[in-house]
Amino acid sequence: MPSVHALGEVALIDRLTRRLGVVRRGRGVQIGIGDDAAVLRGSGRQLLLFASDMIVDGVHFRRETVPARWIGWKALAANVSDIAAMGGRPLAAVVSLGVPPATTARFLEDLYGGIARCAKRFRLSVIGGDTVRAPRVVVDVAILGTVKRRHLTLRSGARVGDRLFVTGRLGGSLKSGRHARFMPRVREAQALVRRVKVHAMMDLSDGLASDLWQMSRASRVVLRIRRTAVPVARAAGSIEHALMDGEDFELLFAVSRRDAARVPGRIGSCPVTRIGAAVARGVAVEQEGPNGRIRPLIPTGFKHF
Ligand SMILES: [Mg+2]
């Protein structure tokens, strides 16, 4: 049997999903594994969204360099970002905490201060969780959200001819501290789904190149971006970093060519940039260089295992 390192995240999830068999899709499940959040039947025109995201000391942050309140913020905000990416609004979360016994109460209170600040900002409740002893700090959040049926945006809805956009500027999130102090794009996503028919949307967590592949695989369309169009964050320094760095927590979305003209250039203070299009059926991601040459875009970004 291969190790999880040898398999990589995509193949691992594939194997585990298969092992679940029929329990993936029981009563009330509209969309199961494979998107930013699962979709459950709600009441009337509302659907329920259900997601979780865990962060671990030494993997997603370093306790020595990130203040406790920003660790708390990040843990909840990453979950809020997944709800935003589905076109929804966060409703409630539970927080489970693993901590070494020598951890000070002060550290944990500060961490919860960050959780509380994020919850207040995005108007959700924190309604439970668990605390256990662990060799290092782990914050695991599960979140519920709601979405109007007509606003639901999956990764799998991109069609040939669609235009691709991203919010914000990409890359350098670790260097700038933005990997923890980011603003989940709930407002921006809401503005978009109200204004245009968003065919597909997801949040950027593993790096644009890698996340484009996820959307390509889910939608079965070839995505092509123009390298010079990608908005590069100052901290990224180079286009290569903007393509490969993870934890941007920005939105990647696809709309029809007609609707593309109605996508605003910014929403509040957040820029929205057209970066490419879905050009054919199939699974691939391509980049067009300044000279017009088209090459495959191969991710070298964040590896989960
Ligand atoms: Mg996501």
PDB file of C-alpha atoms and ligand atoms in Angstrom:
ATOM      1  CA  MET A   1       0.000   0.000   0.000  1.00  0.00           C
ATOM      2  CA  PRO A   2       1.353   3.451  -0.890  1.00  0.00           C
ATOM      3  CA  SER A   3       1.863   6.080   1.797  1.00  0.00           C
ATOM      4  CA  VAL A   4      -0.306   9.190   1.805  1.00  0.00           C
ATOM      5  CA  HIS A   5       2.783  11.087   0.698  1.00  0.00           C
ATOM      6  CA  ALA A   6       3.120   8.843  -2.347  1.00  0.00           C
ATOM      7  CA  LEU A   7      -0.594   9.137  -3.138  1.00  0.00           C
ATOM      8  CA  GLY A   8      -1.000  12.882  -2.745  1.00  0.00           C
ATOM      9  CA  GLU A   9      -4.190  14.596  -1.643  1.00  0.00           C
ATOM     10  CA  VAL A  10      -6.365  14.054  -4.721  1.00  0.00           C
ATOM     11  CA  ALA A  11      -5.760  10.293  -4.925  1.00  0.00           C
ATOM     12  CA  LEU A  12      -6.098   9.921  -1.155  1.00  0.00           C
ATOM     13  CA  ILE A  13      -9.495  11.653  -1.069  1.00  0.00           C
ATOM     14  CA  ASP A  14     -10.521   9.510  -4.015  1.00  0.00           C
ATOM     15  CA  ARG A  15      -9.678   6.298  -2.171  1.00  0.00           C
ATOM     16  CA  LEU A  16     -11.332   7.367   1.059  1.00  0.00           C
ATOM     17  CA  THR A  17     -14.441   8.537  -0.766  1.00  0.00           C
ATOM     18  CA  ARG A  18     -14.778   5.154  -2.487  1.00  0.00           C
ATOM     19  CA  ARG A  19     -14.453   3.389   0.863  1.00  0.00           C
ATOM     20  CA  LEU A  20     -17.436   5.357   2.170  1.00  0.00           C
ATOM     21  CA  GLY A  21     -19.625   3.812  -0.535  1.00  0.00           C
ATOM     22  CA  VAL A  22     -23.320   4.519  -0.240  1.00  0.00           C
ATOM     23  CA  VAL A  23     -23.095   6.538   2.976  1.00  0.00           C
ATOM     24  CA  ARG A  24     -21.754   9.458   0.960  1.00  0.00           C
ATOM     25  CA  ARG A  25     -25.202  10.191  -0.300  1.00  0.00           C
ATOM     26  CA  GLY A  26     -28.045   9.440   2.066  1.00  0.00           C
ATOM     27  CA  ARG A  27     -31.217  11.258   2.980  1.00  0.00           C
ATOM     28  CA  GLY A  28     -31.038  15.045   2.643  1.00  0.00           C
ATOM     29  CA  VAL A  29     -27.730  15.184   0.782  1.00  0.00           C
ATOM     30  CA  GLN A  30     -27.830  17.212  -2.415  1.00  0.00           C
ATOM     31  CA  ILE A  31     -24.078  17.502  -3.074  1.00  0.00           C
ATOM     32  CA  GLY A  32     -21.562  15.371  -1.181  1.00  0.00           C
ATOM     33  CA  ILE A  33     -17.771  15.238  -1.184  1.00  0.00           C
ATOM     34  CA  GLY A  34     -15.805  17.231  -3.757  1.00  0.00           C
ATOM     35  CA  ASP A  35     -16.694  20.899  -3.436  1.00  0.00           C
ATOM     36  CA  ASP A  36     -15.826  23.682  -0.978  1.00  0.00           C
ATOM     37  CA  ALA A  37     -18.789  22.573   1.124  1.00  0.00           C
ATOM     38  CA  ALA A  38     -21.412  19.845   1.060  1.00  0.00           C
ATOM     39  CA  VAL A  39     -24.988  20.864   0.257  1.00  0.00           C
ATOM     40  CA  LEU A  40     -27.914  19.607   2.294  1.00  0.00           C
ATOM     41  CA  ARG A  41     -31.581  20.115   1.618  1.00  0.00           C
ATOM     42  CA  GLY A  42     -32.903  22.996   3.685  1.00  0.00           C
ATOM     43  CA  SER A  43     -36.342  24.496   3.842  1.00  0.00           C
ATOM     44  CA  GLY A  44     -38.015  26.218   0.905  1.00  0.00           C
ATOM     45  CA  ARG A  45     -35.567  28.094  -1.269  1.00  0.00           C
ATOM     46  CA  GLN A  46     -32.752  27.823   1.282  1.00  0.00           C
ATOM     47  CA  LEU A  47     -30.136  25.091   1.197  1.00  0.00           C
ATOM     48  CA  LEU A  48     -27.726  24.229   3.989  1.00  0.00           C
ATOM     49  CA  LEU A  49     -23.941  24.203   3.496  1.00  0.00           C
ATOM     50  CA  PHE A  50     -21.662  22.081   5.677  1.00  0.00           C
ATOM     51  CA  ALA A  51     -17.862  22.198   5.633  1.00  0.00           C
ATOM     52  CA  SER A  52     -14.825  21.782   7.836  1.00  0.00           C
ATOM     53  CA  ASP A  53     -11.241  22.920   7.806  1.00  0.00           C
ATOM     54  CA  MET A  54      -8.466  22.189  10.265  1.00  0.00           C
ATOM     55  CA  ILE A  55      -5.196  24.014  10.927  1.00  0.00           C
ATOM     56  CA  VAL A  56      -2.153  22.530  12.625  1.00  0.00           C
ATOM     57  CA  ASP A  57       0.848  24.178  14.281  1.00  0.00           C
ATOM     58  CA  GLY A  58       3.895  23.664  12.076  1.00  0.00           C
ATOM     59  CA  VAL A  59       1.800  23.056   8.942  1.00  0.00           C
ATOM     60  CA  HIS A  60      -0.601  25.994   8.526  1.00  0.00           C
ATOM     61  CA  PHE A  61       0.983  28.400  10.988  1.00  0.00           C
ATOM     62  CA  ARG A  62       3.876  28.571  13.418  1.00  0.00           C
ATOM     63  CA  ARG A  63       3.023  29.362  16.979  1.00  0.00           C
ATOM     64  CA  GLU A  64       6.270  31.295  17.387  1.00  0.00           C
ATOM     65  CA  THR A  65       5.520  33.673  14.521  1.00  0.00           C
ATOM     66  CA  VAL A  66       1.727  34.067  14.374  1.00  0.00           C
ATOM     67  CA  PRO A  67      -0.041  35.788  17.302  1.00  0.00           C
ATOM     68  CA  ALA A  68      -2.689  33.589  18.967  1.00  0.00           C
ATOM     69  CA  ARG A  69      -5.571  35.858  17.964  1.00  0.00           C
ATOM     70  CA  TRP A  70      -4.621  35.511  14.291  1.00  0.00           C
ATOM     71  CA  ILE A  71      -4.424  31.726  14.604  1.00  0.00           C
ATOM     72  CA  GLY A  72      -8.028  31.831  15.871  1.00  0.00           C
ATOM     73  CA  TRP A  73      -9.064  34.224  13.120  1.00  0.00           C
ATOM     74  CA  LYS A  74      -7.479  32.027  10.460  1.00  0.00           C
ATOM     75  CA  ALA A  75      -9.116  28.822  11.720  1.00  0.00           C
ATOM     76  CA  LEU A  76     -12.612  30.281  11.443  1.00  0.00           C
ATOM     77  CA  ALA A  77     -11.994  32.546   8.433  1.00  0.00           C
ATOM     78  CA  ALA A  78     -10.784  29.607   6.285  1.00  0.00           C
ATOM     79  CA  ASN A  79     -14.152  27.953   6.935  1.00  0.00           C
ATOM     80  CA  VAL A  80     -16.097  31.140   6.247  1.00  0.00           C
ATOM     81  CA  SER A  81     -14.193  31.368   2.951  1.00  0.00           C
ATOM     82  CA  ASP A  82     -15.472  27.922   1.902  1.00  0.00           C
ATOM     83  CA  ILE A  83     -19.062  28.992   2.593  1.00  0.00           C
ATOM     84  CA  ALA A  84     -18.522  32.222   0.632  1.00  0.00           C
ATOM     85  CA  ALA A  85     -17.204  30.181  -2.310  1.00  0.00           C
ATOM     86  CA  MET A  86     -20.533  28.312  -2.507  1.00  0.00           C
ATOM     87  CA  GLY A  87     -22.451  31.577  -2.791  1.00  0.00           C
ATOM     88  CA  GLY A  88     -23.612  31.288   0.811  1.00  0.00           C
ATOM     89  CA  ARG A  89     -23.498  32.996   4.179  1.00  0.00           C
ATOM     90  CA  PRO A  90     -22.086  31.475   7.355  1.00  0.00           C
ATOM     91  CA  LEU A  91     -24.590  30.495  10.054  1.00  0.00           C
ATOM     92  CA  ALA A  92     -22.844  28.636  12.898  1.00  0.00           C
ATOM     93  CA  ALA A  93     -19.625  26.812  13.719  1.00  0.00           C
ATOM     94  CA  VAL A  94     -18.210  24.345  16.230  1.00  0.00           C
ATOM     95  CA  VAL A  95     -14.550  24.570  17.232  1.00  0.00           C
ATOM     96  CA  SER A  96     -12.459  21.612  18.361  1.00  0.00           C
ATOM     97  CA  LEU A  97      -9.115  22.272  19.897  1.00  0.00           C
ATOM     98  CA  GLY A  98      -6.094  20.045  20.428  1.00  0.00           C
ATOM     99  CA  VAL A  99      -3.515  21.526  22.842  1.00  0.00           C
ATOM    100  CA  PRO A 100      -0.336  20.447  24.595  1.00  0.00           C
ATOM    101  CA  PRO A 101      -0.962  20.512  28.384  1.00  0.00           C
ATOM    102  CA  ALA A 102       1.717  23.186  28.960  1.00  0.00           C
ATOM    103  CA  THR A 103      -0.134  25.711  26.785  1.00  0.00           C
ATOM    104  CA  THR A 104      -1.067  28.823  28.760  1.00  0.00           C
ATOM    105  CA  ALA A 105      -4.689  29.781  29.294  1.00  0.00           C
ATOM    106  CA  ARG A 106      -3.728  33.223  27.997  1.00  0.00           C
ATOM    107  CA  PHE A 107      -2.699  31.806  24.614  1.00  0.00           C
ATOM    108  CA  LEU A 108      -6.012  29.985  24.261  1.00  0.00           C
ATOM    109  CA  GLU A 109      -8.054  32.969  25.389  1.00  0.00           C
ATOM    110  CA  ASP A 110      -6.312  35.102  22.789  1.00  0.00           C
ATOM    111  CA  LEU A 111      -6.935  32.416  20.168  1.00  0.00           C
ATOM    112  CA  TYR A 112     -10.633  32.397  21.063  1.00  0.00           C
ATOM    113  CA  GLY A 113     -10.587  36.188  20.954  1.00  0.00           C
ATOM    114  CA  GLY A 114      -9.616  35.872  17.278  1.00  0.00           C
ATOM    115  CA  ILE A 115     -12.377  33.329  16.682  1.00  0.00           C
ATOM    116  CA  ALA A 116     -14.890  35.642  18.355  1.00  0.00           C
ATOM    117  CA  ARG A 117     -13.786  38.620  16.272  1.00  0.00           C
ATOM    118  CA  CYS A 118     -14.193  36.682  13.025  1.00  0.00           C
ATOM    119  CA  ALA A 119     -17.588  35.308  14.123  1.00  0.00           C
ATOM    120  CA  LYS A 120     -18.808  38.807  14.979  1.00  0.00           C
ATOM    121  CA  ARG A 121     -17.568  40.278  11.739  1.00  0.00           C
ATOM    122  CA  PHE A 122     -19.342  37.643   9.629  1.00  0.00           C
ATOM    123  CA  ARG A 123     -22.358  37.309  11.927  1.00  0.00           C
ATOM    124  CA  LEU A 124     -22.175  33.649  12.776  1.00  0.00           C
ATOM    125  CA  SER A 125     -22.490  31.866  16.102  1.00  0.00           C
ATOM    126  CA  VAL A 126     -19.954  29.568  17.694  1.00  0.00           C
ATOM    127  CA  ILE A 127     -22.100  26.914  19.309  1.00  0.00           C
ATOM    128  CA  GLY A 128     -19.865  24.147  20.601  1.00  0.00           C
ATOM    129  CA  GLY A 129     -16.825  21.999  20.087  1.00  0.00           C
ATOM    130  CA  ASP A 130     -14.356  19.896  22.005  1.00  0.00           C
ATOM    131  CA  THR A 131     -10.974  20.249  23.688  1.00  0.00           C
ATOM    132  CA  VAL A 132      -8.417  17.453  23.852  1.00  0.00           C
ATOM    133  CA  ARG A 133      -4.772  16.942  24.733  1.00  0.00           C
ATOM    134  CA  ALA A 134      -2.526  16.884  21.672  1.00  0.00           C
ATOM    135  CA  PRO A 135       1.222  17.010  20.927  1.00  0.00           C
ATOM    136  CA  ARG A 136       0.767  20.360  19.170  1.00  0.00           C
ATOM    137  CA  VAL A 137      -1.881  23.004  18.694  1.00  0.00           C
ATOM    138  CA  VAL A 138      -4.656  21.927  16.316  1.00  0.00           C
ATOM    139  CA  VAL A 139      -7.778  23.981  15.611  1.00  0.00           C
ATOM    140  CA  ASP A 140     -10.510  22.111  13.782  1.00  0.00           C
ATOM    141  CA  VAL A 141     -13.648  23.981  12.776  1.00  0.00           C
ATOM    142  CA  ALA A 142     -16.867  22.681  11.241  1.00  0.00           C
ATOM    143  CA  ILE A 143     -19.235  25.256   9.810  1.00  0.00           C
ATOM    144  CA  LEU A 144     -22.839  25.476   8.653  1.00  0.00           C
ATOM    145  CA  GLY A 145     -24.025  28.039   6.160  1.00  0.00           C
ATOM    146  CA  THR A 146     -27.112  28.848   4.176  1.00  0.00           C
ATOM    147  CA  VAL A 147     -27.486  29.610   0.490  1.00  0.00           C
ATOM    148  CA  LYS A 148     -30.421  30.543  -1.700  1.00  0.00           C
ATOM    149  CA  ARG A 149     -30.967  27.766  -4.212  1.00  0.00           C
ATOM    150  CA  ARG A 150     -30.458  30.095  -7.168  1.00  0.00           C
ATOM    151  CA  HIS A 151     -27.199  31.443  -5.731  1.00  0.00           C
ATOM    152  CA  LEU A 152     -25.507  28.071  -5.207  1.00  0.00           C
ATOM    153  CA  THR A 153     -22.151  27.994  -7.028  1.00  0.00           C
ATOM    154  CA  LEU A 154     -20.294  24.716  -7.488  1.00  0.00           C
ATOM    155  CA  ARG A 155     -16.824  24.049  -8.890  1.00  0.00           C
ATOM    156  CA  SER A 156     -18.353  21.893 -11.567  1.00  0.00           C
ATOM    157  CA  GLY A 157     -20.423  24.459 -13.461  1.00  0.00           C
ATOM    158  CA  ALA A 158     -17.851  26.102 -15.776  1.00  0.00           C
ATOM    159  CA  ARG A 159     -18.695  25.825 -19.498  1.00  0.00           C
ATOM    160  CA  VAL A 160     -16.692  26.254 -22.670  1.00  0.00           C
ATOM    161  CA  GLY A 161     -16.595  29.963 -23.552  1.00  0.00           C
ATOM    162  CA  ASP A 162     -16.870  31.117 -19.922  1.00  0.00           C
ATOM    163  CA  ARG A 163     -14.566  33.881 -18.717  1.00  0.00           C
ATOM    164  CA  LEU A 164     -12.472  33.329 -15.613  1.00  0.00           C
ATOM    165  CA  PHE A 165     -11.974  35.896 -12.866  1.00  0.00           C
ATOM    166  CA  VAL A 166     -10.226  36.183  -9.504  1.00  0.00           C
ATOM    167  CA  THR A 167     -10.755  38.567  -6.609  1.00  0.00           C
ATOM    168  CA  GLY A 168      -7.868  40.333  -4.874  1.00  0.00           C
ATOM    169  CA  ARG A 169      -4.171  39.971  -5.650  1.00  0.00           C
ATOM    170  CA  LEU A 170      -2.403  36.656  -5.465  1.00  0.00           C
ATOM    171  CA  GLY A 171       0.786  35.278  -3.930  1.00  0.00           C
ATOM    172  CA  GLY A 172       3.085  36.043  -1.028  1.00  0.00           C
ATOM    173  CA  SER A 173       0.455  35.290   1.602  1.00  0.00           C
ATOM    174  CA  LEU A 174       2.926  33.613   3.960  1.00  0.00           C
ATOM    175  CA  LYS A 175       5.519  36.339   3.618  1.00  0.00           C
ATOM    176  CA  SER A 176       3.014  39.141   4.181  1.00  0.00           C
ATOM    177  CA  GLY A 177       1.128  37.426   7.015  1.00  0.00           C
ATOM    178  CA  ARG A 178      -2.027  37.503   4.870  1.00  0.00           C
ATOM    179  CA  HIS A 179      -2.258  33.690   5.165  1.00  0.00           C
ATOM    180  CA  ALA A 180      -3.672  34.306   8.672  1.00  0.00           C
ATOM    181  CA  ARG A 181      -4.994  37.886   8.491  1.00  0.00           C
ATOM    182  CA  PHE A 182      -7.191  37.569   5.432  1.00  0.00           C
ATOM    183  CA  MET A 183     -10.740  38.736   4.868  1.00  0.00           C
ATOM    184  CA  PRO A 184     -13.029  35.935   3.610  1.00  0.00           C
ATOM    185  CA  ARG A 185     -14.842  37.159   0.494  1.00  0.00           C
ATOM    186  CA  VAL A 186     -18.432  36.767   1.686  1.00  0.00           C
ATOM    187  CA  ARG A 187     -19.494  40.274   0.698  1.00  0.00           C
ATOM    188  CA  GLU A 188     -17.821  40.035  -2.678  1.00  0.00           C
ATOM    189  CA  ALA A 189     -19.326  36.611  -3.438  1.00  0.00           C
ATOM    190  CA  GLN A 190     -22.778  37.857  -2.454  1.00  0.00           C
ATOM    191  CA  ALA A 191     -22.412  40.901  -4.703  1.00  0.00           C
ATOM    192  CA  LEU A 192     -21.409  38.623  -7.595  1.00  0.00           C
ATOM    193  CA  VAL A 193     -24.171  36.021  -7.291  1.00  0.00           C
ATOM    194  CA  ARG A 194     -26.755  38.803  -7.084  1.00  0.00           C
ATOM    195  CA  ARG A 195     -25.422  40.559 -10.142  1.00  0.00           C
ATOM    196  CA  VAL A 196     -24.560  37.773 -12.589  1.00  0.00           C
ATOM    197  CA  LYS A 197     -25.130  34.047 -13.064  1.00  0.00           C
ATOM    198  CA  VAL A 198     -21.907  32.625 -11.649  1.00  0.00           C
ATOM    199  CA  HIS A 199     -21.397  29.248 -13.370  1.00  0.00           C
ATOM    200  CA  ALA A 200     -18.599  27.996 -11.103  1.00  0.00           C
ATOM    201  CA  MET A 201     -16.780  29.307  -8.061  1.00  0.00           C
ATOM    202  CA  MET A 202     -14.234  28.137  -5.479  1.00  0.00           C
ATOM    203  CA  ASP A 203     -11.858  29.739  -3.017  1.00  0.00           C
ATOM    204  CA  LEU A 204      -8.105  29.681  -3.628  1.00  0.00           C
ATOM    205  CA  SER A 205      -6.346  27.646  -0.982  1.00  0.00           C
ATOM    206  CA  ASP A 206      -3.624  25.576  -2.646  1.00  0.00           C
ATOM    207  CA  GLY A 207      -2.355  28.164  -5.146  1.00  0.00           C
ATOM    208  CA  LEU A 208      -4.019  29.407  -8.347  1.00  0.00           C
ATOM    209  CA  ALA A 209      -2.378  26.798 -10.613  1.00  0.00           C
ATOM    210  CA  SER A 210      -3.425  23.900  -8.415  1.00  0.00           C
ATOM    211  CA  ASP A 211      -6.918  25.286  -7.806  1.00  0.00           C
ATOM    212  CA  LEU A 212      -7.467  25.847 -11.539  1.00  0.00           C
ATOM    213  CA  TRP A 213      -6.840  22.118 -11.981  1.00  0.00           C
ATOM    214  CA  GLN A 214      -9.487  21.383  -9.357  1.00  0.00           C
ATOM    215  CA  MET A 215     -12.032  23.473 -11.249  1.00  0.00           C
ATOM    216  CA  SER A 216     -10.976  21.965 -14.574  1.00  0.00           C
ATOM    217  CA  ARG A 217     -11.397  18.429 -13.209  1.00  0.00           C
ATOM    218  CA  ALA A 218     -14.772  19.222 -11.632  1.00  0.00           C
ATOM    219  CA  SER A 219     -16.152  21.071 -14.681  1.00  0.00           C
ATOM    220  CA  ARG A 220     -14.445  18.959 -17.369  1.00  0.00           C
ATOM    221  CA  VAL A 221     -13.292  22.034 -19.258  1.00  0.00           C
ATOM    222  CA  VAL A 222      -9.822  23.203 -20.301  1.00  0.00           C
ATOM    223  CA  LEU A 223      -8.964  26.445 -18.514  1.00  0.00           C
ATOM    224  CA  ARG A 224      -6.514  28.866 -20.066  1.00  0.00           C
ATOM    225  CA  ILE A 225      -5.116  31.918 -18.302  1.00  0.00           C
ATOM    226  CA  ARG A 226      -3.088  34.827 -19.603  1.00  0.00           C
ATOM    227  CA  ARG A 227       0.049  35.096 -17.457  1.00  0.00           C
ATOM    228  CA  THR A 228       0.205  38.865 -17.748  1.00  0.00           C
ATOM    229  CA  ALA A 229      -3.409  39.195 -16.581  1.00  0.00           C
ATOM    230  CA  VAL A 230      -2.870  37.540 -13.173  1.00  0.00           C
ATOM    231  CA  PRO A 231      -3.003  40.182 -10.414  1.00  0.00           C
ATOM    232  CA  VAL A 232       0.196  39.827  -8.385  1.00  0.00           C
ATOM    233  CA  ALA A 233       0.319  40.859  -4.714  1.00  0.00           C
ATOM    234  CA  ARG A 234       3.227  43.101  -3.783  1.00  0.00           C
ATOM    235  CA  ALA A 235       4.563  40.493  -1.336  1.00  0.00           C
ATOM    236  CA  ALA A 236       4.512  37.820  -4.049  1.00  0.00           C
ATOM    237  CA  GLY A 237       7.270  39.542  -5.964  1.00  0.00           C
ATOM    238  CA  SER A 238       6.849  37.447  -9.087  1.00  0.00           C
ATOM    239  CA  ILE A 239       4.115  36.040 -11.289  1.00  0.00           C
ATOM    240  CA  GLU A 240       5.452  32.562 -10.515  1.00  0.00           C
ATOM    241  CA  HIS A 241       4.646  33.068  -6.807  1.00  0.00           C
ATOM    242  CA  ALA A 242       1.216  34.456  -7.651  1.00  0.00           C
ATOM    243  CA  LEU A 243       0.490  31.252  -9.599  1.00  0.00           C
ATOM    244  CA  MET A 244       1.936  28.780  -7.116  1.00  0.00           C
ATOM    245  CA  ASP A 245       1.661  30.205  -3.555  1.00  0.00           C
ATOM    246  CA  GLY A 246      -1.192  28.833  -1.459  1.00  0.00           C
ATOM    247  CA  GLU A 247      -3.600  30.310   1.082  1.00  0.00           C
ATOM    248  CA  ASP A 248      -4.726  33.320  -0.909  1.00  0.00           C
ATOM    249  CA  PHE A 249      -8.353  32.733   0.189  1.00  0.00           C
ATOM    250  CA  GLU A 250      -9.517  34.723  -2.811  1.00  0.00           C
ATOM    251  CA  LEU A 251     -12.323  33.628  -5.163  1.00  0.00           C
ATOM    252  CA  LEU A 252     -11.880  32.020  -8.569  1.00  0.00           C
ATOM    253  CA  PHE A 253     -15.057  32.081 -10.662  1.00  0.00           C
ATOM    254  CA  ALA A 254     -16.444  31.560 -14.148  1.00  0.00           C
ATOM    255  CA  VAL A 255     -19.264  33.430 -15.866  1.00  0.00           C
ATOM    256  CA  SER A 256     -20.636  33.384 -19.415  1.00  0.00           C
ATOM    257  CA  ARG A 257     -19.000  35.634 -22.002  1.00  0.00           C
ATOM    258  CA  ARG A 258     -22.100  37.834 -21.928  1.00  0.00           C
ATOM    259  CA  ASP A 259     -22.134  38.182 -18.158  1.00  0.00           C
ATOM    260  CA  ALA A 260     -18.383  38.899 -18.114  1.00  0.00           C
ATOM    261  CA  ALA A 261     -19.088  42.478 -19.192  1.00  0.00           C
ATOM    262  CA  ARG A 262     -21.251  42.913 -16.081  1.00  0.00           C
ATOM    263  CA  VAL A 263     -18.612  41.762 -13.607  1.00  0.00           C
ATOM    264  CA  PRO A 264     -17.417  44.909 -11.810  1.00  0.00           C
ATOM    265  CA  GLY A 265     -13.717  45.801 -11.799  1.00  0.00           C
ATOM    266  CA  ARG A 266     -13.870  46.054  -8.045  1.00  0.00           C
ATOM    267  CA  ILE A 267     -16.278  45.307  -5.238  1.00  0.00           C
ATOM    268  CA  GLY A 268     -15.724  47.768  -2.407  1.00  0.00           C
ATOM    269  CA  SER A 269     -11.942  47.906  -2.100  1.00  0.00           C
ATOM    270  CA  CYS A 270     -11.444  44.423  -3.593  1.00  0.00           C
ATOM    271  CA  PRO A 271     -10.225  44.274  -7.205  1.00  0.00           C
ATOM    272  CA  VAL A 272     -11.824  41.734  -9.544  1.00  0.00           C
ATOM    273  CA  THR A 273      -9.671  40.687 -12.494  1.00  0.00           C
ATOM    274  CA  ARG A 274     -10.365  38.697 -15.631  1.00  0.00           C
ATOM    275  CA  ILE A 275      -7.542  36.180 -16.019  1.00  0.00           C
ATOM    276  CA  GLY A 276      -8.659  33.805 -18.767  1.00  0.00           C
ATOM    277  CA  ALA A 277     -11.350  31.558 -20.166  1.00  0.00           C
ATOM    278  CA  ALA A 278     -12.631  28.009 -20.495  1.00  0.00           C
ATOM    279  CA  VAL A 279     -11.537  27.150 -24.015  1.00  0.00           C
ATOM    280  CA  ALA A 280     -12.514  23.535 -24.710  1.00  0.00           C
ATOM    281  CA  ARG A 281     -13.923  20.353 -23.252  1.00  0.00           C
ATOM    282  CA  GLY A 282     -11.446  18.199 -21.375  1.00  0.00           C
ATOM    283  CA  VAL A 283      -9.249  18.407 -18.308  1.00  0.00           C
ATOM    284  CA  ALA A 284      -6.193  20.669 -18.521  1.00  0.00           C
ATOM    285  CA  VAL A 285      -4.893  24.045 -17.455  1.00  0.00           C
ATOM    286  CA  GLU A 286      -2.903  26.190 -19.866  1.00  0.00           C
ATOM    287  CA  GLN A 287      -1.047  29.471 -19.663  1.00  0.00           C
ATOM    288  CA  GLU A 288      -0.603  31.938 -22.480  1.00  0.00           C
ATOM    289  CA  GLY A 289       2.671  33.844 -22.281  1.00  0.00           C
ATOM    290  CA  PRO A 290       3.225  37.456 -23.358  1.00  0.00           C
ATOM    291  CA  ASN A 291       4.421  36.188 -26.769  1.00  0.00           C
ATOM    292  CA  GLY A 292       1.172  34.279 -27.299  1.00  0.00           C
ATOM    293  CA  ARG A 293       2.755  30.889 -26.750  1.00  0.00           C
ATOM    294  CA  ILE A 294       0.515  28.405 -24.952  1.00  0.00           C
ATOM    295  CA  ARG A 295       2.002  25.946 -22.470  1.00  0.00           C
ATOM    296  CA  PRO A 296       0.531  23.673 -19.802  1.00  0.00           C
ATOM    297  CA  LEU A 297       0.390  25.188 -16.300  1.00  0.00           C
ATOM    298  CA  ILE A 298       1.840  22.636 -13.914  1.00  0.00           C
ATOM    299  CA  PRO A 299       1.335  23.317 -10.191  1.00  0.00           C
ATOM    300  CA  THR A 300       4.364  23.315  -7.914  1.00  0.00           C
ATOM    301  CA  GLY A 301       2.449  24.887  -5.012  1.00  0.00           C
ATOM    302  CA  PHE A 302       1.392  23.650  -1.595  1.00  0.00           C
ATOM    303  CA  LYS A 303       1.475  19.880  -1.139  1.00  0.00           C
ATOM    304  CA  HIS A 304      -0.806  18.506   1.528  1.00  0.00           C
ATOM    305  CA  PHE A 305       1.290  15.384   2.157  1.00  0.00           C
TER     306      PHE A 305
HETATM  307 MG    MG B   1     -12.140  25.784  -0.501  1.00  0.00          MG
END
